[in-house]
PDB file of C-alpha atoms in Angstrom:
ATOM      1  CA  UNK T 219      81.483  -2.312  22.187  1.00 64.00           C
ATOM      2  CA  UNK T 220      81.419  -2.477  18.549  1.00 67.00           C
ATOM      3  CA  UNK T 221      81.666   1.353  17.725  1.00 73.00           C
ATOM      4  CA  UNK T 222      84.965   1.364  19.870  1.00 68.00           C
ATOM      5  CA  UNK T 223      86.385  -1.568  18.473  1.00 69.00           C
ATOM      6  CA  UNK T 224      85.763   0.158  14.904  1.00 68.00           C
ATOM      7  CA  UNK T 225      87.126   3.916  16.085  1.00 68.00           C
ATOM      8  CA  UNK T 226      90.219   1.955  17.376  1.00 73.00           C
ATOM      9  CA  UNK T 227      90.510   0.093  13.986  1.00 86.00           C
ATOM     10  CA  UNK T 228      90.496   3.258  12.551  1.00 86.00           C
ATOM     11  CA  UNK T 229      92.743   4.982  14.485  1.00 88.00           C
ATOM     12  CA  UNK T 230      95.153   2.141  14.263  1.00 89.00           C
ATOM     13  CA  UNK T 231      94.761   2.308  10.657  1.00 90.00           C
ATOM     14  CA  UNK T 232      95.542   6.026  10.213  1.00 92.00           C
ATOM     15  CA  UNK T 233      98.794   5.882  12.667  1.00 93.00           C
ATOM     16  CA  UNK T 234      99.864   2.373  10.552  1.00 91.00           C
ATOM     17  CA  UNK T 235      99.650   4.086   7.609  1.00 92.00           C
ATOM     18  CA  UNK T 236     100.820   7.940   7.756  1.00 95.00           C
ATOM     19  CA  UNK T 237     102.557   7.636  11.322  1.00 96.00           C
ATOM     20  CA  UNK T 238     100.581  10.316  12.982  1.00 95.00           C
ATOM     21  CA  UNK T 239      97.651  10.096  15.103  1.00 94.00           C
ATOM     22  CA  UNK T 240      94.184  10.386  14.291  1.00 92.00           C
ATOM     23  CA  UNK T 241      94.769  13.939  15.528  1.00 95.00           C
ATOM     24  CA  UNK T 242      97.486  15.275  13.841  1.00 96.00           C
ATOM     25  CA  UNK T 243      96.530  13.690  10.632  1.00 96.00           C
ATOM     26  CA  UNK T 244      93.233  15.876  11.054  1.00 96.00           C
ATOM     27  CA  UNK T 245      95.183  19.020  12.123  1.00 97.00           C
ATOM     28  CA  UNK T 246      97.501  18.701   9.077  1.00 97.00           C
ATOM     29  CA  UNK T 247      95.097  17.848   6.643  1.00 97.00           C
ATOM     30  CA  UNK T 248      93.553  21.053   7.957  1.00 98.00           C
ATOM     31  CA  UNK T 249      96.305  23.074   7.511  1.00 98.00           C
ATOM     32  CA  UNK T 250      97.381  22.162   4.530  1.00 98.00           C
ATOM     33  CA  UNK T 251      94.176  23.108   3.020  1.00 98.00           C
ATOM     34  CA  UNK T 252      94.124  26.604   5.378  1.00 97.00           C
ATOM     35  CA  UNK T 253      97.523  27.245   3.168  1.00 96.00           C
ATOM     36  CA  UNK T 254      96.253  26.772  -0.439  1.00 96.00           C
ATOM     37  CA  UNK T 255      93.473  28.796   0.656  1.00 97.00           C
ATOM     38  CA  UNK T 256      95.478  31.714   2.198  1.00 96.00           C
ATOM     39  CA  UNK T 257      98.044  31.314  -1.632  1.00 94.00           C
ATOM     40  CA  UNK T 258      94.653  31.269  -3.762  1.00 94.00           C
ATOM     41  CA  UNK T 259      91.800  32.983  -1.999  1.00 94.00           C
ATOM     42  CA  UNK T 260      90.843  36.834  -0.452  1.00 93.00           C
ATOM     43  CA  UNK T 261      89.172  34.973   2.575  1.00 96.00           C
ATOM     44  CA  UNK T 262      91.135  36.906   5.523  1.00 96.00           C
ATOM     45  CA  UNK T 263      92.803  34.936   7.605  1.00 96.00           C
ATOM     46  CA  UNK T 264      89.911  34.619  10.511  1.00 97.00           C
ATOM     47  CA  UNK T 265      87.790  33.196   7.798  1.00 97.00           C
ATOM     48  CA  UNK T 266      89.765  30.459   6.452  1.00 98.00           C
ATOM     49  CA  UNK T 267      91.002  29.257  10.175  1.00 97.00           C
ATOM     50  CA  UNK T 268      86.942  28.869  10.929  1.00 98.00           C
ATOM     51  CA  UNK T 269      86.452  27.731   7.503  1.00 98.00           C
ATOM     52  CA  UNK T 270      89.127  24.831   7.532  1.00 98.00           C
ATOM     53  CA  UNK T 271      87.732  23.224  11.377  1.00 97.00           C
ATOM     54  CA  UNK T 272      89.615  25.490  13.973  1.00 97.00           C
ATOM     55  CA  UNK T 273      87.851  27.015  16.086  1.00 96.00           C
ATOM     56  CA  UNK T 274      90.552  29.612  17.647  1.00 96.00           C
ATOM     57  CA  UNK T 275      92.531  31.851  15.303  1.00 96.00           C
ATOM     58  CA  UNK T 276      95.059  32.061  17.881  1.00 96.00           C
ATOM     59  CA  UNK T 277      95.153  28.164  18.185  1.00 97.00           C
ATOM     60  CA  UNK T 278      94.930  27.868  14.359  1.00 98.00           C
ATOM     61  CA  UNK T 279      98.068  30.502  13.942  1.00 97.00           C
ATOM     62  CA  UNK T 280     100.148  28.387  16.871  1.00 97.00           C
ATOM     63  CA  UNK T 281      99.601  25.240  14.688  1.00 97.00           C
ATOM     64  CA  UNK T 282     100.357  26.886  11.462  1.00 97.00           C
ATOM     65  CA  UNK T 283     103.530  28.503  12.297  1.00 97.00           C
ATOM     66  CA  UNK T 284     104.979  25.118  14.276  1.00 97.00           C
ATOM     67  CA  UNK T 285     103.994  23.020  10.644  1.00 96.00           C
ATOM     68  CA  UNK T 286     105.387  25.282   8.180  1.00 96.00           C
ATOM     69  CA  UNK T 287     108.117  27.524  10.487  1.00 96.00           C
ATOM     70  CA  UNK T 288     106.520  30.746   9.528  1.00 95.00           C
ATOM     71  CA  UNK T 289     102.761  32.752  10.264  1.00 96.00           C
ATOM     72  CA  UNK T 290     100.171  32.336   8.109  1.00 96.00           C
ATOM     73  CA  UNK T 291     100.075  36.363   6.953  1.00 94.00           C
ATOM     74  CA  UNK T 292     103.519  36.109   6.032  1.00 95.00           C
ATOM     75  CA  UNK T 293     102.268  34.319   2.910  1.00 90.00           C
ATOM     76  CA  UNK T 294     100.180  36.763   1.853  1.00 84.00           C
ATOM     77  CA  UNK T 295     102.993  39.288   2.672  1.00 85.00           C
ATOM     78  CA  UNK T 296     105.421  37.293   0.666  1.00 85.00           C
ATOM     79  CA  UNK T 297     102.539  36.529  -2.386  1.00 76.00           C
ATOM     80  CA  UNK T 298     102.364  40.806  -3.057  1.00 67.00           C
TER      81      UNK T 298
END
């Protein structure tokens, strides 16, 4: 009884504070470290999607392109 009562504090906590849910604050969080690493690293794209927590590059592309409106190869098209 206590270890729910603490994950909903937690979750609670998150949504009070960044208005997302426990989920999407992890998926975002995630993402926004896949970026930097697709802007600053040679890891191919496969890599960093394991790398950052997903565990579907076709799932991990979905999510990217609905955050930031665009796939994630198109930044290292764009950074040439």
């Amino acid at each position: 009884a206590y270890r729910r009562q603490r994950q909903m504090c937690i979750r609670d906590r998150i949504k009070a504070l960044t208005g997302l849910t426990a989920n999407e604050f992890i998926r975002n969080v995630r993402l926004e470290k896949s970026k930097e690493l697709i802007e600053n690293s040679e890891l191919s794209i496969s890599e960093i999607c394991y790398k950052v927590g997903f565990s579907s590059p076709s799932y991990f592309t979905k999510c990217f392109r609905i955050q930031y409106g665009f796939l994630p190869k198109e930044i290292r098209e764009n950074n040439k």
